[in-house]
Each structure stands twice: as structure tokens, then as C-alpha cells.
PDB file of C-alpha atoms and ligand atoms in Angstrom:
ATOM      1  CA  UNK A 136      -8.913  -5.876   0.936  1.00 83.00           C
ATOM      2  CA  UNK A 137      -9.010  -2.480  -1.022  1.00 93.00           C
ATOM      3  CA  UNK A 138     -10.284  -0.462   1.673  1.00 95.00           C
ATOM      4  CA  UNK A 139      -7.145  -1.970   3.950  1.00 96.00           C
ATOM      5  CA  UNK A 140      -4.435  -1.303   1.913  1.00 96.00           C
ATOM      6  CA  UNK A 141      -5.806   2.101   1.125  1.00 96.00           C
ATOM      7  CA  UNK A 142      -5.892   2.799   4.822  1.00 97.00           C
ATOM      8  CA  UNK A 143      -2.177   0.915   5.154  1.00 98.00           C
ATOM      9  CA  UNK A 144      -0.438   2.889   3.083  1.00 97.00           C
ATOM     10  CA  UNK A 145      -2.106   6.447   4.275  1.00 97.00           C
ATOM     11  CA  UNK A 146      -1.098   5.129   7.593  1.00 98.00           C
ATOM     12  CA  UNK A 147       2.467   4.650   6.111  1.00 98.00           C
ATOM     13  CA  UNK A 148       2.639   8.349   5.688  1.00 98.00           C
ATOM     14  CA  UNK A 149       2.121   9.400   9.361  1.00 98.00           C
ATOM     15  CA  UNK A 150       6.053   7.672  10.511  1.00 98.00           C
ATOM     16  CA  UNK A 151       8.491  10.202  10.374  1.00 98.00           C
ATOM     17  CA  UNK A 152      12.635   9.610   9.795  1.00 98.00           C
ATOM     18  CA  UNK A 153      13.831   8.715  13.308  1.00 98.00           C
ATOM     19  CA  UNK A 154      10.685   7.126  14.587  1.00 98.00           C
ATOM     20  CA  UNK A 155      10.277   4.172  16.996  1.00 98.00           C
ATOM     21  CA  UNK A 156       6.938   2.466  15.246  1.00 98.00           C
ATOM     22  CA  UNK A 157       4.916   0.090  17.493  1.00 99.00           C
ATOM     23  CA  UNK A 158       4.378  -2.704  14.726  1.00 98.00           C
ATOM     24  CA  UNK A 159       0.467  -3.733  14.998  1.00 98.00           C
ATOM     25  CA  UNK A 160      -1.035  -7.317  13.964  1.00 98.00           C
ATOM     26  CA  UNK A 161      -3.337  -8.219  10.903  1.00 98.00           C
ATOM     27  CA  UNK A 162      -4.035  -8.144   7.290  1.00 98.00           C
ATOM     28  CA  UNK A 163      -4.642  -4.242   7.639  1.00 98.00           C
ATOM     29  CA  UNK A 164      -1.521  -3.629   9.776  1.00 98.00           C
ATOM     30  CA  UNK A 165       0.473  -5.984   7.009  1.00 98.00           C
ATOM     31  CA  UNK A 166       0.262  -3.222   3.958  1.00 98.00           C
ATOM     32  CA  UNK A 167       1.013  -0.382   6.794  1.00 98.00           C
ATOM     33  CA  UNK A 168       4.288  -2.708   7.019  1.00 98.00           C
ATOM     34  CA  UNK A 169       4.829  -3.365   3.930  1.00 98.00           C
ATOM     35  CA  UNK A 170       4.591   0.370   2.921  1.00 98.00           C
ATOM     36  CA  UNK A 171       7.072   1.273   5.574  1.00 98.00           C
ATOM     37  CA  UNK A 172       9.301  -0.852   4.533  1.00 98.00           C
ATOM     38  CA  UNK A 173       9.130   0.407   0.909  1.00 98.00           C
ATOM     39  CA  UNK A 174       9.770   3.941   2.840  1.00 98.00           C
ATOM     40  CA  UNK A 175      12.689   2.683   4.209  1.00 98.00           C
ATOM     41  CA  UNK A 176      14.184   1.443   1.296  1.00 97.00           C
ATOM     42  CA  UNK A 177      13.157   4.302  -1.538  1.00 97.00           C
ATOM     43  CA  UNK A 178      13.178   7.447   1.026  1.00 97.00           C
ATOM     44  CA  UNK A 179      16.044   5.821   3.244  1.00 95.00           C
ATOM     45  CA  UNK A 180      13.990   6.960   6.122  1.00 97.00           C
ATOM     46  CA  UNK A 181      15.720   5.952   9.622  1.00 98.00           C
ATOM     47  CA  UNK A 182      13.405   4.022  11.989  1.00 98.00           C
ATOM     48  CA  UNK A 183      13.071   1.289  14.359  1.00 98.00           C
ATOM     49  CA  UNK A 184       9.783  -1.257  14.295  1.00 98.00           C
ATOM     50  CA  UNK A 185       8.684  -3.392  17.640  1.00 98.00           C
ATOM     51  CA  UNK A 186       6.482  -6.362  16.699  1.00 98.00           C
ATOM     52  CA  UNK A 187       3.516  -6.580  18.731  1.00 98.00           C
ATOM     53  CA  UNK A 188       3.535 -10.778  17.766  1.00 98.00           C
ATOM     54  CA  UNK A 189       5.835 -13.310  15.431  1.00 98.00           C
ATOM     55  CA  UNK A 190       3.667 -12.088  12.533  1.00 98.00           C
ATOM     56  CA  UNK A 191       4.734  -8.342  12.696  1.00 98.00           C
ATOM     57  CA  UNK A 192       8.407  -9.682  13.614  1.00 98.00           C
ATOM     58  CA  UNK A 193       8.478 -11.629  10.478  1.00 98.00           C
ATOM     59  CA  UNK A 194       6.950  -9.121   8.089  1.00 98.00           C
ATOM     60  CA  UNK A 195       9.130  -6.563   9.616  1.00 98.00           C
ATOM     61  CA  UNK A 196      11.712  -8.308   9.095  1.00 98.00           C
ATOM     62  CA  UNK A 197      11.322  -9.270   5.269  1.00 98.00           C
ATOM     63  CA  UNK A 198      10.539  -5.939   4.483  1.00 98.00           C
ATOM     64  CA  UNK A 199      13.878  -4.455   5.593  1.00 98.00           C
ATOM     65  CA  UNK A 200      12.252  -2.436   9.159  1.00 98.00           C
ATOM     66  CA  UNK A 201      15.425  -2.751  11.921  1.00 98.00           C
ATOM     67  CA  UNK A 202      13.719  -4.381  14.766  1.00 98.00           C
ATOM     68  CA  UNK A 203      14.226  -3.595  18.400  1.00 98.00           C
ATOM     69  CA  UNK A 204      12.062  -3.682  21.819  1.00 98.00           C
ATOM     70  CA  UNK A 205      10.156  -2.298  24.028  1.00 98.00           C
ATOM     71  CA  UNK A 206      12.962  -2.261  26.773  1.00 98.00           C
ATOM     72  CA  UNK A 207      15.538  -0.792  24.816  1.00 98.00           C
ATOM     73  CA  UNK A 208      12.990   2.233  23.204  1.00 98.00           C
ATOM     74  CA  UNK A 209       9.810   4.494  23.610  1.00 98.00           C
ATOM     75  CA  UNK A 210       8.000   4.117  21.102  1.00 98.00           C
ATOM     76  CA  UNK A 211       6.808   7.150  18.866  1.00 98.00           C
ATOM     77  CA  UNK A 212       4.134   5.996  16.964  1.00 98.00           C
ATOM     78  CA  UNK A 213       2.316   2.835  16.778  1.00 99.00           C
ATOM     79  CA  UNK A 214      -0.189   1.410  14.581  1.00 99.00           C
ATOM     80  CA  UNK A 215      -2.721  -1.080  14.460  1.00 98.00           C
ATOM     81  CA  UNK A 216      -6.018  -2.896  13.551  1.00 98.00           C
ATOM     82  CA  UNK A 217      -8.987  -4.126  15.061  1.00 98.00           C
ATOM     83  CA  UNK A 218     -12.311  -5.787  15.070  1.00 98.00           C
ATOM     84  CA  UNK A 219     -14.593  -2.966  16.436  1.00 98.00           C
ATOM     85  CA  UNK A 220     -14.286   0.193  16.523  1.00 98.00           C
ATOM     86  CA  UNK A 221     -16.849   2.619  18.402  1.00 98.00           C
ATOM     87  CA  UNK A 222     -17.904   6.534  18.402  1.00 97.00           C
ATOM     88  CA  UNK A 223     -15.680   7.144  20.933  1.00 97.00           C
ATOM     89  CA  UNK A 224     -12.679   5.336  19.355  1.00 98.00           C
ATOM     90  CA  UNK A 225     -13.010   1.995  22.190  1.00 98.00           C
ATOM     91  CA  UNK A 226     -11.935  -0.798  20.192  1.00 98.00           C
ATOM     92  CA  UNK A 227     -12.312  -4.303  20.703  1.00 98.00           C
ATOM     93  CA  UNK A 228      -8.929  -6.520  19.501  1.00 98.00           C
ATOM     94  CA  UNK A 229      -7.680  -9.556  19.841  1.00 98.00           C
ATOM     95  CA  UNK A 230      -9.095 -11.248  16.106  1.00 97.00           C
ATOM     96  CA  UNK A 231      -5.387 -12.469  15.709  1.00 98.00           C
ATOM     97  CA  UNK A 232      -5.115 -13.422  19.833  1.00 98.00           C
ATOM     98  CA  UNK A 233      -2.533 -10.724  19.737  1.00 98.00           C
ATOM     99  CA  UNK A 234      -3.774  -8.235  22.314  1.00 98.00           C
ATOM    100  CA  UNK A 235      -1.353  -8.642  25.142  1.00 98.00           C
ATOM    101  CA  UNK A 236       1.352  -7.510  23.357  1.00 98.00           C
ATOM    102  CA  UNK A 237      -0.747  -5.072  20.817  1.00 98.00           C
ATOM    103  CA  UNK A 238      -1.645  -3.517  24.328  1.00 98.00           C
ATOM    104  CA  UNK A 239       1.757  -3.285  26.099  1.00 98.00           C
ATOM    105  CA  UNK A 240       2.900  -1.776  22.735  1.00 98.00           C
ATOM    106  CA  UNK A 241      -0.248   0.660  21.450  1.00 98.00           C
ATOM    107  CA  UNK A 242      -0.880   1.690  24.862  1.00 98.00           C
ATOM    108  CA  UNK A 243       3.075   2.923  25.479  1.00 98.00           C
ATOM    109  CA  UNK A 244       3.134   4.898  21.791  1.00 98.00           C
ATOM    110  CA  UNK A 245       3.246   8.541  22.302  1.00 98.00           C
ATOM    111  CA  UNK A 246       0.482   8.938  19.501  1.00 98.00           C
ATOM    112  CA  UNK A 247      -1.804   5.489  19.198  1.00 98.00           C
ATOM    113  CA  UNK A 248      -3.328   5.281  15.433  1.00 98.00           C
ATOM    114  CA  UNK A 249      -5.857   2.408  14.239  1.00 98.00           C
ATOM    115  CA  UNK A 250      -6.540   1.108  11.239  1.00 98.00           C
ATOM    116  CA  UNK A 251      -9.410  -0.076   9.757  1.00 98.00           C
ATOM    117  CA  UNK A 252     -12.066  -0.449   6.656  1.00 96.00           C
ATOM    118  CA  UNK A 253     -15.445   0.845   7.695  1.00 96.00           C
ATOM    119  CA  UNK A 254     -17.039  -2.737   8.865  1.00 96.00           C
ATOM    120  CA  UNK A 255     -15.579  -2.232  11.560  1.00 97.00           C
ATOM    121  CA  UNK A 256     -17.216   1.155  12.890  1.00 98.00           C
ATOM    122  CA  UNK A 257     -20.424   0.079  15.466  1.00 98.00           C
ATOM    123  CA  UNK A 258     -22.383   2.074  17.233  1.00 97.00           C
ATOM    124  CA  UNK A 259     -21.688   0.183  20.723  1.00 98.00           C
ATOM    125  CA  UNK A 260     -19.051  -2.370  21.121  1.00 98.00           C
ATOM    126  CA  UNK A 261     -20.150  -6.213  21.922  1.00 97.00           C
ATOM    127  CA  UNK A 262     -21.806  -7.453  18.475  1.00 97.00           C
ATOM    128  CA  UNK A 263     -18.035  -9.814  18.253  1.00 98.00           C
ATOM    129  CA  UNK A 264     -17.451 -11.836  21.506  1.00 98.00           C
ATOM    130  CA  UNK A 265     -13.940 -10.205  23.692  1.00 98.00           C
ATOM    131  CA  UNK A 266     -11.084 -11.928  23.611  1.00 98.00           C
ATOM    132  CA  UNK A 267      -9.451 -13.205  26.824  1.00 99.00           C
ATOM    133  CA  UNK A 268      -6.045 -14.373  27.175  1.00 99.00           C
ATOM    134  CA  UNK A 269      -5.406 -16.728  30.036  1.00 98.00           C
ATOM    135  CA  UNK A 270      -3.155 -18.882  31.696  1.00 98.00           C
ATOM    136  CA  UNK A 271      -3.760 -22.512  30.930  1.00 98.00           C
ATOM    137  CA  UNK A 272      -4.020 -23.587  34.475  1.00 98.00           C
ATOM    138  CA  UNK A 273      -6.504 -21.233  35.378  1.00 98.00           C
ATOM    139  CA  UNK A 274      -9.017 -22.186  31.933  1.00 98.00           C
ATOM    140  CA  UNK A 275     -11.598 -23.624  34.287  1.00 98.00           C
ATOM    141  CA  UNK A 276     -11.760 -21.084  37.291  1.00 98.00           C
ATOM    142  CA  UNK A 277     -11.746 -18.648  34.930  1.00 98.00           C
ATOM    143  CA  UNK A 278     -14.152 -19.897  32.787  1.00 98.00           C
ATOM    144  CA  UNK A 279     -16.603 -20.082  35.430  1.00 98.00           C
ATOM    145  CA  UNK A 280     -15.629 -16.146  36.815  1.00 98.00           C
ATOM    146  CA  UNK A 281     -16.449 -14.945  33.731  1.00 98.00           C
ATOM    147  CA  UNK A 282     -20.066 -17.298  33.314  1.00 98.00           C
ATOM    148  CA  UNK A 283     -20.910 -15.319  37.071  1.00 97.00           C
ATOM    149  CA  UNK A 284     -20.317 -11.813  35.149  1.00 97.00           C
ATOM    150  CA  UNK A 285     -22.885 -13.122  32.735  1.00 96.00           C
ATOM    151  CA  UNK A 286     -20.609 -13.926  29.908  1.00 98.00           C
ATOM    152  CA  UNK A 287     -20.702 -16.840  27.766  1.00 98.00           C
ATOM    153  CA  UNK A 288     -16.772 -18.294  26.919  1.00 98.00           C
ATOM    154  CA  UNK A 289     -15.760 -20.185  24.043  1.00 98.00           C
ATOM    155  CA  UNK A 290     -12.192 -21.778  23.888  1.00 98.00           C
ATOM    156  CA  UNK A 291     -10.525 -21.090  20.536  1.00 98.00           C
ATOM    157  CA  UNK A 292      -9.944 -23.870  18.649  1.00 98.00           C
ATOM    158  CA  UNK A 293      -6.626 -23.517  16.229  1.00 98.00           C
ATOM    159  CA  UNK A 294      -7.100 -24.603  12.806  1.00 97.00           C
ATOM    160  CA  UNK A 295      -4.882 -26.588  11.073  1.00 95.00           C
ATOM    161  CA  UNK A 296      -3.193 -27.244  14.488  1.00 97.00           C
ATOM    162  CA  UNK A 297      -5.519 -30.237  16.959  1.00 98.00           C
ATOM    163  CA  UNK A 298      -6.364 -28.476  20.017  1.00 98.00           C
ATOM    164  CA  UNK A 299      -6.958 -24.312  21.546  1.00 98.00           C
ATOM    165  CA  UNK A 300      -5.173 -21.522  19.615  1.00 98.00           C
ATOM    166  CA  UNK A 301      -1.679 -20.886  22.037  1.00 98.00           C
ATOM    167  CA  UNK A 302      -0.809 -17.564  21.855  1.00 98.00           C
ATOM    168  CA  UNK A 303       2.724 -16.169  20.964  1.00 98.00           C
ATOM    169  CA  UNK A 304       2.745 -16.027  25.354  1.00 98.00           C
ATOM    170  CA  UNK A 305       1.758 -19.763  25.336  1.00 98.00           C
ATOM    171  CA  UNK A 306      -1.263 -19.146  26.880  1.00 98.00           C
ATOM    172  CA  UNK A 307      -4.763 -20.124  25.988  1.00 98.00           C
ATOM    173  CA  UNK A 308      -7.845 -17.532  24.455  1.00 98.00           C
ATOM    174  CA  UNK A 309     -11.906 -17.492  25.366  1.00 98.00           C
ATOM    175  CA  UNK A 310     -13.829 -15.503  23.488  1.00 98.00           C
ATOM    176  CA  UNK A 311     -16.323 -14.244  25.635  1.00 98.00           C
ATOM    177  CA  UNK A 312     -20.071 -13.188  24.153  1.00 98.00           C
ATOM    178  CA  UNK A 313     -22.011 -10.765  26.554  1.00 98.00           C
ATOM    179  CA  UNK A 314     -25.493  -9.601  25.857  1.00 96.00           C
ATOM    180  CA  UNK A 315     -25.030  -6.281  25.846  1.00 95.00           C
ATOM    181  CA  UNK A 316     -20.904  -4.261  26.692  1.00 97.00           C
ATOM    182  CA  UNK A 317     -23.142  -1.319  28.797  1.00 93.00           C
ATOM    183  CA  UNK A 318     -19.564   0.486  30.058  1.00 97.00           C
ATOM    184  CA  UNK A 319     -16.421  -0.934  28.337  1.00 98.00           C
ATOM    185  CA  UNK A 320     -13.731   0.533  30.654  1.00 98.00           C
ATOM    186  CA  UNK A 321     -15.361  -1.391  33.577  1.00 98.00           C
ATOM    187  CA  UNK A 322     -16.126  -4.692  31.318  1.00 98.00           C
ATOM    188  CA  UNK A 323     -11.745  -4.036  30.662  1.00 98.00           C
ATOM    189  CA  UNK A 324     -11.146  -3.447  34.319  1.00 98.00           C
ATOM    190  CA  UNK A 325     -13.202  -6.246  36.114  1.00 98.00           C
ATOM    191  CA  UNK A 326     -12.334  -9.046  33.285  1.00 98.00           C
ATOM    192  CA  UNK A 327      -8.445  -8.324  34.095  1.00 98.00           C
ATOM    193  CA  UNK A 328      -9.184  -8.625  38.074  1.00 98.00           C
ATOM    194  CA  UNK A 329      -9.481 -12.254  37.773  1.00 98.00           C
ATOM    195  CA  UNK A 330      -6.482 -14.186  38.294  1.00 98.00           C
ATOM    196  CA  UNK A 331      -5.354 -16.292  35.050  1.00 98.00           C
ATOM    197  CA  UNK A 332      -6.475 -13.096  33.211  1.00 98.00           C
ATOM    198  CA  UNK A 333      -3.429 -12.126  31.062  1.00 98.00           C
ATOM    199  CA  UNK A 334      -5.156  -9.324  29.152  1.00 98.00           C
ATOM    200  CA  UNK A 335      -9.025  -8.885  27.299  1.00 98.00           C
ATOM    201  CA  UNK A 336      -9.280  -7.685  23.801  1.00 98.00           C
ATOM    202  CA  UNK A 337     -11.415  -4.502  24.764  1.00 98.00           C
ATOM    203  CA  UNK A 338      -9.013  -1.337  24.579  1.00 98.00           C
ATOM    204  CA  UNK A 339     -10.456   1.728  26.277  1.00 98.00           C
ATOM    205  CA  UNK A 340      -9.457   5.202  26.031  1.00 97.00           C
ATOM    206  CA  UNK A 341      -5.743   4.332  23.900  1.00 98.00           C
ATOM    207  CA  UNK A 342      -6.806   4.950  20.309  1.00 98.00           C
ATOM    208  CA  UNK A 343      -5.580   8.643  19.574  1.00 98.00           C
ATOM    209  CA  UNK A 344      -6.610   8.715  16.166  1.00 98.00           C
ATOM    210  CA  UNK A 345      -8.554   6.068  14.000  1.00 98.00           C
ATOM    211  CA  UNK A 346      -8.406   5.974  10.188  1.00 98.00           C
ATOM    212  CA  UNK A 347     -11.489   4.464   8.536  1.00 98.00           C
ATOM    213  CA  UNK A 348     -11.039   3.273   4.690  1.00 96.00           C
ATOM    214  CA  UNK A 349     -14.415   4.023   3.224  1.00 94.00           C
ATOM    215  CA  UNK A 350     -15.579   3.670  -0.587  1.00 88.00           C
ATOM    216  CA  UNK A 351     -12.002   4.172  -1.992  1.00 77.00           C
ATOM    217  CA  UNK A 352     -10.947   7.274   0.718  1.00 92.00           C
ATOM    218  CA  UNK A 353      -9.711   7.188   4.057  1.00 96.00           C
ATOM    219  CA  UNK A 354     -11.788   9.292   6.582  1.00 97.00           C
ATOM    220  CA  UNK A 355      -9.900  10.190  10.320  1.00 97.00           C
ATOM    221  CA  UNK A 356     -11.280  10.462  13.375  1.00 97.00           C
ATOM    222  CA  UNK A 357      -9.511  12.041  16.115  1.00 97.00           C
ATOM    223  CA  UNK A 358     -10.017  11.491  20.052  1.00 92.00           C
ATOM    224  CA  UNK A 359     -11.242  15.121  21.736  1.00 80.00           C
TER     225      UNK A 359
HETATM  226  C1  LIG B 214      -4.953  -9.048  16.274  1.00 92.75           C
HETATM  227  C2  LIG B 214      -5.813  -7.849  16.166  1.00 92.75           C
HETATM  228  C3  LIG B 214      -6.027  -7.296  14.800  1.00 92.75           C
HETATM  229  O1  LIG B 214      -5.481  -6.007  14.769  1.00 92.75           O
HETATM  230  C4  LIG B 214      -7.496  -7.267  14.512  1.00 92.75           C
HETATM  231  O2  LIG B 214      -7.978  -8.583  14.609  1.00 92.75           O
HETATM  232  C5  LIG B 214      -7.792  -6.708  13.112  1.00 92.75           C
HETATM  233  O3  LIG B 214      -7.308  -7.585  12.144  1.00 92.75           O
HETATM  234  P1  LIG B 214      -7.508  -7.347  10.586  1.00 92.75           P
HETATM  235  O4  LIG B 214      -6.739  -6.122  10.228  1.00 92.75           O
HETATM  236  O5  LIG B 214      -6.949  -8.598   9.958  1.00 92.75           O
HETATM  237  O6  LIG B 214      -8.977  -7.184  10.314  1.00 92.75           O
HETATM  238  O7  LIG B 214      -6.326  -7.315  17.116  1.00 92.75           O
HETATM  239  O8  LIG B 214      -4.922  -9.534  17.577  1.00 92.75           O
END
């Protein structure tokens, strides 16, 4: 938890007075919004958040960020976790079955920054299964599409809640182990050309910048 706040507030210091902030999902993106909204209160700094699920609406909210969307702004700046992170910044999302909308927004930012404690740094993407949003009505074709490109889906079961996870879209997740993620852009590509596909976890070629919390400093790595 140290080595995401550390990372969440050093984050904090990248939004600038009059940004547009995509607001990412997850424990680490929660002290990146809680530091903003400190910002916002102490410096007075002028910005506008967009949620990328009810979880980033809410905290935005009670920490005092003005809220608006993605069809009223461009966003500036957006920031965000994830579960895997490799050397040349291709991440794999979706922990929090927020990656539709952590997309739309991290993939529309101007400038694209991730953050994350150094478990997450892997040599080659795939040791976590992908996460697949999709369409109820199409679980079962889908599921079997995906057993033909040699992957292995699991429905995720909500806790605390009988029944699959339903995403803030009310649609449905598989997490989907392969045996080995060879090429990541065409894993992305080929698991979104089958219909009931809303959007996979694996995010290829967005991240501009990742900031790693390691042993009590943050280390950044910057796409060339
Ligand atoms: C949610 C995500 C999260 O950003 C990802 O799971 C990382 O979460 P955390 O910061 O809690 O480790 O993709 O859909």
C-alpha cells in the first residue's frame, strides 16, 4: 500500500491548473485522487476529472474534483493503474472490470500515465488471465470463440453479490488464461473481432509514461 500511495501522490504532481484529468480505477488510482483533490482545495488549482467507472465518480466526487465527460471535454491528462505492466509499457487492465471505460478515457488523454508498485513490472504479459467484457447474450458463443483461439475463460463470479460480476455497462467479464500472450496488439485486435466483445483488458501501445513505486521511490519510464 506504501509503494501506491507513494506513486499516487507523485502522480498528483504531473496535473496542471486548467487540466481535464481522465480519472483511472483502483486502490493506486484512489491516493492519485485523493491527492488531487487535496490540490484542489489547498493550491485552488482549476480542473475538471472524468471517471473512468462509479468508483472514480464517487471518490471524485467526495474529494471536491468538478466532474464532467468525455463528450463535453478532451481530456489532458489521464491516469491510471493496472495489473501488468511490460518492457515496452503494454499493460494488461481490467482487475476492477473497468477497462471499457479506462480505455475510451486513457486512450483519448493527450499524455496517458500509469501507475503502479513494482509487482506489477513482467517481463512478457500473460502470467494474470485478460479480462473480457461481453454482452450477456453472447457469454456462450463467445466463450467458445475464445476456447478456438486457445484460451481458457472463466466467468467472474461477484462476491458478496450471488451470481457474475456486472460491470458499470451491465455486461458480463471472462477472464481469459492463454499459455503464452506471443504478440499482444494482435491478442487486443482479434479478441475485440468477435461479436459480444465489448473491450479486453490488454492495452497496447497507450501508456505514454509509467511510474513504478519501488523500495520507497518512484522510478519513470517513458515510451520512445
Ligand atoms: C481496473 C483496473 C485497475 O487499474 C487495475 O486493476 C489496477 O488496480 P490496483 O491499483 O488496485 O492494483 O484496471 O479495471
Amino acid at each position: 500500500m506504501e509503494l501506491k500511495r507513494i506513486v499516487g501522490h507523485e502522480a498528483a504532481k504531473l496535473v496542471q491548473d486548467g487540466d481535464v484529468v481522465g480519472l483511472g480505477t483502483g486502490s493506486t488510482t484512489h491516493y492519485f485522487i485523493k491527492k488531487l483533490g487535496e490540490r484542489v482545495k489547498e493550491e485552488e488549482i482549476e480542473i475538471m476529472g472524468i471517471p473512468t467507472s462509479y468508483q472514480s465518480f464517487f471518490l471524485a466526487n467526495e474529494s471536491g474534483i468538478p466532474i464532467t465527460t468525455l463528450n463535453e471535454h478532451d481530456v489532458d491528462i489521464a491516469v491510471d493503474g493496472a495489473d501488468e505492466v511490460d518492457p515496452d509499457l503494454n499493460l494488461i487492465k481490467g482487475g476492477g472490470a473497468a477497462h471499457t471505460m479506462e480505455k475510451i478515457v486513457d486512450g483519448s488523454a493527450a499524455r496517458f500515465v500509469v501507475i503502479v508498485d513494482s509487482s506489477k513490472m513482467v517481463n512478457q504479459l500473460g502470467s494474470i488471465p485478460v479480462p473480457v467484457e461481453v454482452l450477456p447474450e453472447a457469454l456462450r458463443v463467445v466463450q467458445r470463440r475464445i476456447e478456438i483461439m486457445e484460451g481458457a475463460p472463466s466467468l467472474r463470479m461477484a462476491e458478496r453479490k450471488d451470481g457474475p460480476v456486472v460491470t458499470d455497462n451491465g455486461n458480463f467479464v471472462l477472464d481469459v488464461a492463454f499459455e503464452e500472450i506471443g504478440n499482444p496488439w494482435d491478442l487486443e485486435v482479434e479478441l475485440n473481432s468477435i461479436p459480444g466483445v465489448v473491450e479486453n483488458g490488454i492495452f497496447t501501445g497507450l501508456a505514454d509514461e509509467v511510474l513504478v513505486g519501488t523500495e520507497g521511490k518512484v522510478e519513470s519510464f517513458k515510451r520512445i
